[in-house]
Short mmCIF file of C-alpha atoms and ligand atoms in Angstrom, two decimals:
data_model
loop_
_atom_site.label_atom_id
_atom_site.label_comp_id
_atom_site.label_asym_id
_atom_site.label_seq_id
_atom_site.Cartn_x
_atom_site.Cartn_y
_atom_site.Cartn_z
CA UNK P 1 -6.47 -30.64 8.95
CA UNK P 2 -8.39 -29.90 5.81
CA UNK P 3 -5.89 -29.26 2.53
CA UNK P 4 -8.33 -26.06 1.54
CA UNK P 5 -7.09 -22.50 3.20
CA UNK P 6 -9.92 -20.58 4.31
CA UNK P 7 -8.54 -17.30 4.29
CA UNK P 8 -9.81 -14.37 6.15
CA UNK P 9 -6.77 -12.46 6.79
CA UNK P 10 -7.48 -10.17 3.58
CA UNK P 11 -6.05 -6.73 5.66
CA UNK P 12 -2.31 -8.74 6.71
CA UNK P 13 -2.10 -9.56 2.80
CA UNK P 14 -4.38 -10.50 -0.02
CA UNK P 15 -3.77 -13.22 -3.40
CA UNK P 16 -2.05 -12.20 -6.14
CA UNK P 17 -5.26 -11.75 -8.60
CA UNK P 18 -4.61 -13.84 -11.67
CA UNK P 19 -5.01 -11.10 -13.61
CA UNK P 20 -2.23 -9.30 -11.67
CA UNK P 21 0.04 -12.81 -12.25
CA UNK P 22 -0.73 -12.74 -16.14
CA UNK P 23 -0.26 -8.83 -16.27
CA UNK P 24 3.15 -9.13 -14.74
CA UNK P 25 4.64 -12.49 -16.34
CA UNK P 26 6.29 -10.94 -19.39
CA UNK P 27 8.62 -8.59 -17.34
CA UNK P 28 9.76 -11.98 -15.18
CA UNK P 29 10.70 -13.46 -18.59
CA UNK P 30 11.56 -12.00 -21.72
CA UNK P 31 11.02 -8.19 -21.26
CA UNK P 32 13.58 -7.55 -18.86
CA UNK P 33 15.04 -4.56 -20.14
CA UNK P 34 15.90 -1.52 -17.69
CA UNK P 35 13.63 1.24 -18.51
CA UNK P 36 16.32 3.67 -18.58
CA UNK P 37 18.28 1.91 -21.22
CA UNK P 38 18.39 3.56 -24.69
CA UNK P 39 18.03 0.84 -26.98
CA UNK P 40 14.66 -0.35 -28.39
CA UNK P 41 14.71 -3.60 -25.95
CA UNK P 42 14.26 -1.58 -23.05
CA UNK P 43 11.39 0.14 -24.75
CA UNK P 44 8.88 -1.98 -23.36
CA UNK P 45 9.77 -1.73 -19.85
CA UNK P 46 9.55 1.85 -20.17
CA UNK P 47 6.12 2.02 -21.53
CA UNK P 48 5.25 -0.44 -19.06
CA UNK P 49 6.10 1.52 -16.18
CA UNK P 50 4.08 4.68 -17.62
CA UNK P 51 0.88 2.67 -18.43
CA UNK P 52 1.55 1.14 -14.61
CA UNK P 53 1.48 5.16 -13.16
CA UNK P 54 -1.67 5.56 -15.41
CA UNK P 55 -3.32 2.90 -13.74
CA UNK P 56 -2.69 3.61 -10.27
CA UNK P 57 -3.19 7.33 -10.81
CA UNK P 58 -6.86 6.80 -12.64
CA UNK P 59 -7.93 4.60 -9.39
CA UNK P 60 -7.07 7.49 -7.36
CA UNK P 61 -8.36 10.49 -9.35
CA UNK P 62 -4.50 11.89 -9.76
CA UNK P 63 -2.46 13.00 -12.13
CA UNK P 64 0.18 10.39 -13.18
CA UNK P 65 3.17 12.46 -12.24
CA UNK P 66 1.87 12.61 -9.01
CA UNK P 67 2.37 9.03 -8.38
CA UNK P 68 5.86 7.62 -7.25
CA UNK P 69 6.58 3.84 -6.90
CA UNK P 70 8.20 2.24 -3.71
CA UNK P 71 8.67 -1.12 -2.26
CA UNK P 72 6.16 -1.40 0.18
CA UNK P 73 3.70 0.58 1.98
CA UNK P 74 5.93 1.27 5.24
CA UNK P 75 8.45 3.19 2.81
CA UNK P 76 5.38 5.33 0.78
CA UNK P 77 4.52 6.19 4.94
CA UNK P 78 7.90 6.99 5.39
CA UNK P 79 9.14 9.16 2.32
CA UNK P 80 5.45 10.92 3.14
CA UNK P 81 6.24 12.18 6.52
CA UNK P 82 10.32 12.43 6.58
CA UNK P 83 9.87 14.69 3.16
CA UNK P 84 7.41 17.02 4.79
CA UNK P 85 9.21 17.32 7.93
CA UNK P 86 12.89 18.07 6.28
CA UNK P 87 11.12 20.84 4.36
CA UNK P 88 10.40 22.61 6.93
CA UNK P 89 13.50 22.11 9.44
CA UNK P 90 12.29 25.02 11.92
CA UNK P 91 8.77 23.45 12.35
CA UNK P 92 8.91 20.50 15.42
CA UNK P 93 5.81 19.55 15.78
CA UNK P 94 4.18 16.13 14.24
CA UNK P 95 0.44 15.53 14.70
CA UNK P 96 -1.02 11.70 14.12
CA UNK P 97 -3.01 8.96 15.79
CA UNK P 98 -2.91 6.76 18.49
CA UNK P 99 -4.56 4.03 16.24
CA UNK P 100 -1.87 4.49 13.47
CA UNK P 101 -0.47 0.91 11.66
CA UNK P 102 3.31 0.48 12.89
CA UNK P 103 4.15 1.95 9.87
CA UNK P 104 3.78 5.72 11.11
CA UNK P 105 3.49 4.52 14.99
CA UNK P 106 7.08 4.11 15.27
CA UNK P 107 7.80 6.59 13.29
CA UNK P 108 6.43 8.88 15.38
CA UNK P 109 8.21 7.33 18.89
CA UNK P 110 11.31 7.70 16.76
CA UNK P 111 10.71 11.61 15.87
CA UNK P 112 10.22 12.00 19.79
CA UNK P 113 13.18 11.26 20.58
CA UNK P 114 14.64 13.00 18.02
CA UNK P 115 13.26 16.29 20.11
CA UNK P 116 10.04 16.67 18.11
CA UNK P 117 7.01 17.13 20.07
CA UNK P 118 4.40 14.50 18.74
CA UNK P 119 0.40 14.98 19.53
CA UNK P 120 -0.86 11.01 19.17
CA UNK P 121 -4.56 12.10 19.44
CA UNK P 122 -6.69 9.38 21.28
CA UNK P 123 -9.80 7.88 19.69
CA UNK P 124 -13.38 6.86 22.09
CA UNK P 125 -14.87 3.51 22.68
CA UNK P 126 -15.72 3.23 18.89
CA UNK P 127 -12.15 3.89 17.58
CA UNK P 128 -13.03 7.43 16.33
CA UNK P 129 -11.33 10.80 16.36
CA UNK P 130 -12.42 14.12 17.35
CA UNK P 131 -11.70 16.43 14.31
CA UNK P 132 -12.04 19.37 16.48
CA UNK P 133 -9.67 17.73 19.71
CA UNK P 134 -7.15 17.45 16.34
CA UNK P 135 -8.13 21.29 15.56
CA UNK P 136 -7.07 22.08 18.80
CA UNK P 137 -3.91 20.43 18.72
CA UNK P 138 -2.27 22.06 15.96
CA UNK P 139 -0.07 25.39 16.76
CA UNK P 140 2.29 27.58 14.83
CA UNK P 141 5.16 24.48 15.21
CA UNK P 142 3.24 21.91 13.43
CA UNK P 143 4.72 20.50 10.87
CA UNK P 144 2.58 17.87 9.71
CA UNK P 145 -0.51 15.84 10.35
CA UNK P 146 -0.84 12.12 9.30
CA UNK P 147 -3.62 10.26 9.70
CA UNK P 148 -4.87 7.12 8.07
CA UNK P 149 -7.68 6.66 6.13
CA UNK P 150 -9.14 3.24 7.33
CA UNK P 151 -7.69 1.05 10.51
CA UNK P 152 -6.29 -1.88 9.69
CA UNK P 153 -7.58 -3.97 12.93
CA UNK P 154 -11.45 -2.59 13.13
CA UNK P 155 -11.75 -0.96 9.67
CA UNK P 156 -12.85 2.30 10.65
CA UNK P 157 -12.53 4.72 8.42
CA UNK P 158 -11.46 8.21 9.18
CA UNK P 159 -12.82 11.75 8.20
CA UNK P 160 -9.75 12.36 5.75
CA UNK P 161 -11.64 15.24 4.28
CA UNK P 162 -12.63 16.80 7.17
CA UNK P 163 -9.27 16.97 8.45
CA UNK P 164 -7.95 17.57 4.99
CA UNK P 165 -9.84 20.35 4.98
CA UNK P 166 -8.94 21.91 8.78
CA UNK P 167 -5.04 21.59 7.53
CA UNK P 168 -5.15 23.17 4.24
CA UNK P 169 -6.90 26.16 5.87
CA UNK P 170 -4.11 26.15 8.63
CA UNK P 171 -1.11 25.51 5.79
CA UNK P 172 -0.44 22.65 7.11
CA UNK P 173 0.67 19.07 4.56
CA UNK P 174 -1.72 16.36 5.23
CA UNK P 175 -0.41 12.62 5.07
CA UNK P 176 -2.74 9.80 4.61
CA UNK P 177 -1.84 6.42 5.12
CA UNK P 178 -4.32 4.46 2.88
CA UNK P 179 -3.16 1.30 2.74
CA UNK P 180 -6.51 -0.78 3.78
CA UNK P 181 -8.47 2.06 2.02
CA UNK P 182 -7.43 1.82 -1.37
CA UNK P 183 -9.28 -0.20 -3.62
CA UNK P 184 -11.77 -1.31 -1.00
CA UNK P 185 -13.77 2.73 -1.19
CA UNK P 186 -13.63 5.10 -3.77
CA UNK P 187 -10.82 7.29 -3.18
CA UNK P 188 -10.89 10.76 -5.35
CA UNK P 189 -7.83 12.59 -5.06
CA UNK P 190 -9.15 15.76 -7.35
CA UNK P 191 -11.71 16.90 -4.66
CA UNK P 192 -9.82 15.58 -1.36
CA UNK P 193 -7.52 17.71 0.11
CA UNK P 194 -4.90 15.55 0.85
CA UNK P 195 -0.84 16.07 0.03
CA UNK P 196 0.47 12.44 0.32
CA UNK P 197 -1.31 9.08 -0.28
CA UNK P 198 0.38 6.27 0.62
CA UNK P 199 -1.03 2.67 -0.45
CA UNK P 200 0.72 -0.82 -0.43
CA UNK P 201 0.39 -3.12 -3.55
CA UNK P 202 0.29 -7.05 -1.41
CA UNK P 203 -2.84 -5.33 0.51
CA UNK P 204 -4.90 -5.28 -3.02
CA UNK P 205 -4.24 -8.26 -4.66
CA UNK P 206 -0.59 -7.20 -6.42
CA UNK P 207 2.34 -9.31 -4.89
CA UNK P 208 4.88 -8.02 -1.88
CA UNK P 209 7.32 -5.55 -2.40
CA UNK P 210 5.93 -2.51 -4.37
CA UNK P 211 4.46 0.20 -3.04
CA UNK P 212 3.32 3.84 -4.23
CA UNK P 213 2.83 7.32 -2.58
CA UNK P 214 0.80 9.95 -4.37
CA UNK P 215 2.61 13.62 -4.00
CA UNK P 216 0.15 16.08 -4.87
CA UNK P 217 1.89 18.60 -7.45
CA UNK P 218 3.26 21.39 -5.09
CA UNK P 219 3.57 19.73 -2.08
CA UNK P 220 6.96 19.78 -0.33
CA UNK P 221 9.13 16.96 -1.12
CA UNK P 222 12.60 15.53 -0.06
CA UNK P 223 13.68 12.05 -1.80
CA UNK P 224 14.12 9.63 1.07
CA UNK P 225 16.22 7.28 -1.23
CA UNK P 226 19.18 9.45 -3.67
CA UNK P 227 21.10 7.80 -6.04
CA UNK P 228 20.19 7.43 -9.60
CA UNK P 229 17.60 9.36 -11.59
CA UNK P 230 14.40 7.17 -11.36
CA UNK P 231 11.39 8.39 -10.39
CA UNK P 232 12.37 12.14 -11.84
CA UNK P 233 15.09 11.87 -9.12
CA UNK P 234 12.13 11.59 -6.03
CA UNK P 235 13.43 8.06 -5.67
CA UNK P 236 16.47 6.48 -6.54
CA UNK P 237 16.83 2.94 -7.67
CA UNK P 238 16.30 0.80 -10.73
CA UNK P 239 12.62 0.26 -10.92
CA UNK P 240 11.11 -3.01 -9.76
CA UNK P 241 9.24 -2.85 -13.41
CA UNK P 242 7.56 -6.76 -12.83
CA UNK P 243 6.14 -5.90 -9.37
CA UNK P 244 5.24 -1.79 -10.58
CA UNK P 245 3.13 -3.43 -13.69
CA UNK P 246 1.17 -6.05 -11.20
CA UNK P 247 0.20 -2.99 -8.81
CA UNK P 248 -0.77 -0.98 -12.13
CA UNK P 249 -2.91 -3.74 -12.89
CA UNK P 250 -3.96 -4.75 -9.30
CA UNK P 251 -5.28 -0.67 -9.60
CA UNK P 252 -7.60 -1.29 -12.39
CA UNK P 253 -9.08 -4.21 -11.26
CA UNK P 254 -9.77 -3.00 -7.77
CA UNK P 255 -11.38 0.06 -9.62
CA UNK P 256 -13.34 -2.28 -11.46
CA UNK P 257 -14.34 -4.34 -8.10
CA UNK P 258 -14.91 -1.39 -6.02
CA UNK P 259 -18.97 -1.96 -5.99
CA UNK P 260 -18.65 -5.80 -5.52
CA UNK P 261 -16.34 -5.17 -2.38
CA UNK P 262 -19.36 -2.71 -1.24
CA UNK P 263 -22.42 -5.21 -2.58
CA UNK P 264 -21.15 -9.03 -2.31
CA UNK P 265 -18.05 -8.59 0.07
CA UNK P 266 -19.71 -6.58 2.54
CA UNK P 267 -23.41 -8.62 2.66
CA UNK P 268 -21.05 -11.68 3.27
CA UNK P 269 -19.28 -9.85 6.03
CA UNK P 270 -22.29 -8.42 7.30
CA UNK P 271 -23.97 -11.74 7.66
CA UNK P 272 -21.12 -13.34 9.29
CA UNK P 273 -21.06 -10.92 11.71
CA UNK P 274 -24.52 -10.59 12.92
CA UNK P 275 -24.11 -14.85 12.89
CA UNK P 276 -21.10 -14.81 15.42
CA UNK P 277 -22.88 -11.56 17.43
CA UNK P 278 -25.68 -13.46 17.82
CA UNK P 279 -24.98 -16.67 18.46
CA UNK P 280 -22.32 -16.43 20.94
CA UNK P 281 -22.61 -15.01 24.11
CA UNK P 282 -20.61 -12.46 25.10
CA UNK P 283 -19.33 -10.95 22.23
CA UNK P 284 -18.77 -7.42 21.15
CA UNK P 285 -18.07 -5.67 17.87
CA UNK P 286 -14.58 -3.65 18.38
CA UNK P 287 -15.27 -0.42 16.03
CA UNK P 288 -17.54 2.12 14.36
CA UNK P 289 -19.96 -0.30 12.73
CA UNK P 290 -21.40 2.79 11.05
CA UNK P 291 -18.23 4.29 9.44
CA UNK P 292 -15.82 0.68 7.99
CA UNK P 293 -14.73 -0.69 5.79
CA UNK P 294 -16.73 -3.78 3.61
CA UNK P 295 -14.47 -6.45 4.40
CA UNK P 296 -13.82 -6.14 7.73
CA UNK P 297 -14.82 -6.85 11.09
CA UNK P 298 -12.83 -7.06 14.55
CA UNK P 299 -14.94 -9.17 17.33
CA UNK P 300 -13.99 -9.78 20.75
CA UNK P 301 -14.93 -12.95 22.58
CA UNK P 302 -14.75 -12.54 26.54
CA UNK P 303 -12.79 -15.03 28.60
CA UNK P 304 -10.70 -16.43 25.54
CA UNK P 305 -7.36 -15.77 24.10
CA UNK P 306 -7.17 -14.65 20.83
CA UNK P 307 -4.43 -16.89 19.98
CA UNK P 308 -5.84 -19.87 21.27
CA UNK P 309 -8.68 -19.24 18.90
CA UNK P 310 -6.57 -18.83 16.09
CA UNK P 311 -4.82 -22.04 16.91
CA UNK P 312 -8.40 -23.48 16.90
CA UNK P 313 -9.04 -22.22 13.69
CA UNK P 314 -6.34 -23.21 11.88
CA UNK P 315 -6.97 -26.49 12.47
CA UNK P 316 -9.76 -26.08 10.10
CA UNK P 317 -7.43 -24.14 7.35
CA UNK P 318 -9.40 -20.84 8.44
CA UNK P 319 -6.82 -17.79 8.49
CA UNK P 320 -7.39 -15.26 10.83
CA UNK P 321 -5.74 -12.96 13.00
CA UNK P 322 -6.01 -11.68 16.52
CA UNK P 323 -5.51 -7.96 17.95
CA UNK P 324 -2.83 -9.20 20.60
CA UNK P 325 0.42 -9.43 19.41
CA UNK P 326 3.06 -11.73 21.62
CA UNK P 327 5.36 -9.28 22.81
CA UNK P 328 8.79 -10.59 24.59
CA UNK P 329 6.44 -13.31 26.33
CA UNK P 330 3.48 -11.67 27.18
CA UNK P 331 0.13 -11.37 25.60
CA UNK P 332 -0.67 -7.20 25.06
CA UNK P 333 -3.53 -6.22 23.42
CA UNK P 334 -3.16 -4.11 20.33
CA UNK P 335 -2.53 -0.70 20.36
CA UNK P 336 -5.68 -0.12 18.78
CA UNK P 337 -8.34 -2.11 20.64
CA UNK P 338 -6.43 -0.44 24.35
CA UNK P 339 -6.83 3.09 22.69
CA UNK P 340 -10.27 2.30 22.77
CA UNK P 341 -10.54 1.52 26.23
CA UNK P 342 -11.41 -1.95 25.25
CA UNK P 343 -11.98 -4.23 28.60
CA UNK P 344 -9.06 -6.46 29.81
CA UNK P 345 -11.33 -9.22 29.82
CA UNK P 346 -12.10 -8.96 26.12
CA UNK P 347 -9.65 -7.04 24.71
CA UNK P 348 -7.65 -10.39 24.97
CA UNK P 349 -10.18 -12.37 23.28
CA UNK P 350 -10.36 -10.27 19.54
CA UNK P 351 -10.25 -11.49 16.55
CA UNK P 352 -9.96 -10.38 13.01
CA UNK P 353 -11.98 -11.23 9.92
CA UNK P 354 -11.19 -9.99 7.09
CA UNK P 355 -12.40 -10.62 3.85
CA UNK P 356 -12.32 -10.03 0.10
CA UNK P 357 -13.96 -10.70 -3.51
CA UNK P 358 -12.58 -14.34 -3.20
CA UNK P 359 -14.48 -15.32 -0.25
CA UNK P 360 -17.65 -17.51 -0.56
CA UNK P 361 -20.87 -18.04 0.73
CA UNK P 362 -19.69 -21.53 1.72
CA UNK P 363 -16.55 -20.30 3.61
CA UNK P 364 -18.63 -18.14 5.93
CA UNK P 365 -20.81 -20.63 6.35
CA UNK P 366 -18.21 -22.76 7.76
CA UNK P 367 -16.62 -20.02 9.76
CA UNK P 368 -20.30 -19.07 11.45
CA UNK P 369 -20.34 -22.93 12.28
CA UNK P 370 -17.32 -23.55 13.18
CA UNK P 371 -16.07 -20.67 15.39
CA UNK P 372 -18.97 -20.78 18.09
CA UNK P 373 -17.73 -24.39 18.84
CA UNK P 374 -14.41 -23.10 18.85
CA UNK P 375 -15.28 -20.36 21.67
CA UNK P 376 -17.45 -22.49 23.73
CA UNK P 377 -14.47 -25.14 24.30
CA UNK P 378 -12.46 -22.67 24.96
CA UNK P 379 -14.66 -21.01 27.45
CA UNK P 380 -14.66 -24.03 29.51
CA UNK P 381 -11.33 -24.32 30.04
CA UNK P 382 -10.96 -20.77 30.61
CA UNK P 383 -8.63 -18.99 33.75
CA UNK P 384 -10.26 -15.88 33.06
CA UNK P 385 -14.06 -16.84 33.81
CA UNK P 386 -13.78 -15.37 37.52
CA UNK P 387 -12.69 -12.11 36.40
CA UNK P 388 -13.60 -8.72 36.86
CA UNK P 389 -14.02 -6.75 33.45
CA UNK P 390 -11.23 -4.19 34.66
CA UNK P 391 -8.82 -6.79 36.03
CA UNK P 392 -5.54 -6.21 34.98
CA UNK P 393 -3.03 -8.84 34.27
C1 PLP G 401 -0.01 -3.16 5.82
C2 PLP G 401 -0.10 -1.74 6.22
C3 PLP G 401 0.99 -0.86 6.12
C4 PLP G 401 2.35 -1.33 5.68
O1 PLP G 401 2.39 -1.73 4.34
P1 PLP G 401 3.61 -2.67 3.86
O2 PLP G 401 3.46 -2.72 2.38
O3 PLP G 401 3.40 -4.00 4.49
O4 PLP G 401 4.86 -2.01 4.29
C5 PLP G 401 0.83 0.45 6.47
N1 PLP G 401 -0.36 0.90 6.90
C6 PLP G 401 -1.45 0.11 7.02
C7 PLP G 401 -2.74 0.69 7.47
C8 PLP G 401 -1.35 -1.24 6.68
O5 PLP G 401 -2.43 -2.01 6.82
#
């Protein structure tokens, strides 16, 4: 195995940007004040963690107390939908996606058997929602709709504004889970209506553990962590100041990146796509390719496992990821890609690509060389070659 890492797994977690590392190096050393302290030390920290909300709230188009930091994006999802559903106890009725991440999936299995009724709309063959099917849905009960903003597995993006706009009419809060979104498209929080925005700091090149949701001024809220004062008492614990400045500064450099991701990233993924689509037989494109996101793409290789051509791939460094996950022993496709109706027969055989701004015209080369060899050994060795296209397992 080759020492270099090829890595195309930008949408399960990205680098830390070196200019994220540098940003946040002081608070790891000397400046390690608490920003609630009084004395002049602490000073720093405190100013840090304001210039930090600046930051994220300028890529976003919000105001800066509209931002609140978390650890991750799973607790910004979380806080989101738990706050808008305790403030407003007599409403039991949760509207979201069949496509969600696990992040507001589960979330929603877990409100149903808490005795709310939960609509998880369906999406067609391309991954997309009906904004009128989602219309029809909602009734005097519901509570709140969440929705992301791009899919994590194809990269489809959603019509947040559309539906933003369908809920504001109705009264209704709107949750977006924007995790993949952020930093990838322009997001402008002034003209969408949306009432939480949650986005995860390891998905845009600012380490693990930090988090934010937006709150738009007005909205209902209900802290999901209590405790101290932080966060003007919205959520309670000492700030993680270190990780909070590398997301700040993660923010202005995606802001600053946001046409290379839609001029260099997505040519590159563009051309490795059409390169695998065409030169392997077989093969289908799992999502909307008019409506994704630049650095993605989700294909599916009939006859083939998707593990097995991860294994394959590793042995050439090249990270990837595949839309099964290994459940208690057997192989289930993802949530997403059987959602979509997506064929037994290839719906076992997807793989994820995802890139970023670090990627090179040399590494997709390698990748468009390397990964039809990869299927074509694989295909010959293949159980599944006898197989009806709606045989089940
Ligand atoms: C990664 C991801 C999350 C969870 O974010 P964490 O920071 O890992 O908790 C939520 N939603 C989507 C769409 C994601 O891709």
């Amino acid at each position: 195995m080759s020492a270099k890492i090829l890595y195309f797994d930008n949408n399960a977690t990205t680098a830390v940007a070196p200019e994220v590392l540098e940003a946040m190096l002081p608070y790891l050393k000397g400046e390690y004040g608490n920003p609630s302290s009084m004395y002049r030390f602490a000073g720093a920290s405190e100013k840090a963690l304001k210039k930090a909300r600046q930051q994220v709230a300028g890529l976003l188009g919000a105001a800066p107390e509209e931002i609140l930091f978390t650890s991750c994006g799973t607790e910004s999802d979380s806080t989101a939908i738990m706050s808008a559903l305790r403030a407003q106890p007599e409403k039991k009725h949760f509207i979201t996606t069949r496509v969600e991440h696990p992040a507001v999936l589960s979330l929603g299995q877990y409100l149903e058997k808490q005795g709310y009724a939960v609509s998880f709309l369906g999406v067609d063959g391309k991954g997309r929602i009906s904004v009128d099917e989602l219309t029809r849905a909602i009734t005097k009960d519901t509570a709140l709709v969440s929705m992301m903003y791009a899919n994590n597995e194809t990269g489809n993006i959603y019509p947040v504004a559309e539906v933003g706009a369908v809920c504001r009419e109705r009264g209704i809060p709107f949750h977006v889970d924007a995790v993949q979104a952020v930093g990838k498209i322009p997001i402008n929080l002034a003209t969408l209506p949306v009432d939480y925005l949650a986005l995860s700091g390891h998905k845009l090149h600012a380490p693990k553990g930090v988090g934010a949701l937006y709150v738009r001024r007005g909205s209902p809220f209900r802290p999901f962590l209590r405790g101290g004062h932080q966060e003007r008492g919205r959520r309670a614990g000492t700030e993680a100041v270190p990780n909070i400045v590398a997301l700040g500064a993660a923010c202005e450099l995606a802001g600053r990146h946001i046409e290379v991701e839609n001029t260099q990233v997505r040519v590159l993924r563009d051309d490795l796509q059409q390169r695998l689509l065409s030169g392997i037989p077989d093969a289908i494109l799992n999502g909307d390719p008019e409506n994704r996101l630049p650095n993605t793409m989700n294909i599916s290789f009939k006859y083939v496992e998707g593990e097995a051509i991860l294994l394959l791939l590793d042995q050439y460094g090249i990270c990837a990821s595949s839309g099964s996950a290994c459940t208690s022993g057997s192989l289930e496709p993802s949530h997403v890609l059987r959602a979509m109706g997506v064929p037994f027969t290839y719906a076992h055989g997807s793989v994820r690509l995802s890139l970023c701004r670090y990627n090179t015209r040399e590494e997709v080369n390698f990748v468009a060389e390397k990964l039809p060899e990869i299927i074509a050994r694989l295909r010959a060795i293949s159980p599944y070659r006898n197989l009806p296209d709606n045989a089940v397992p």
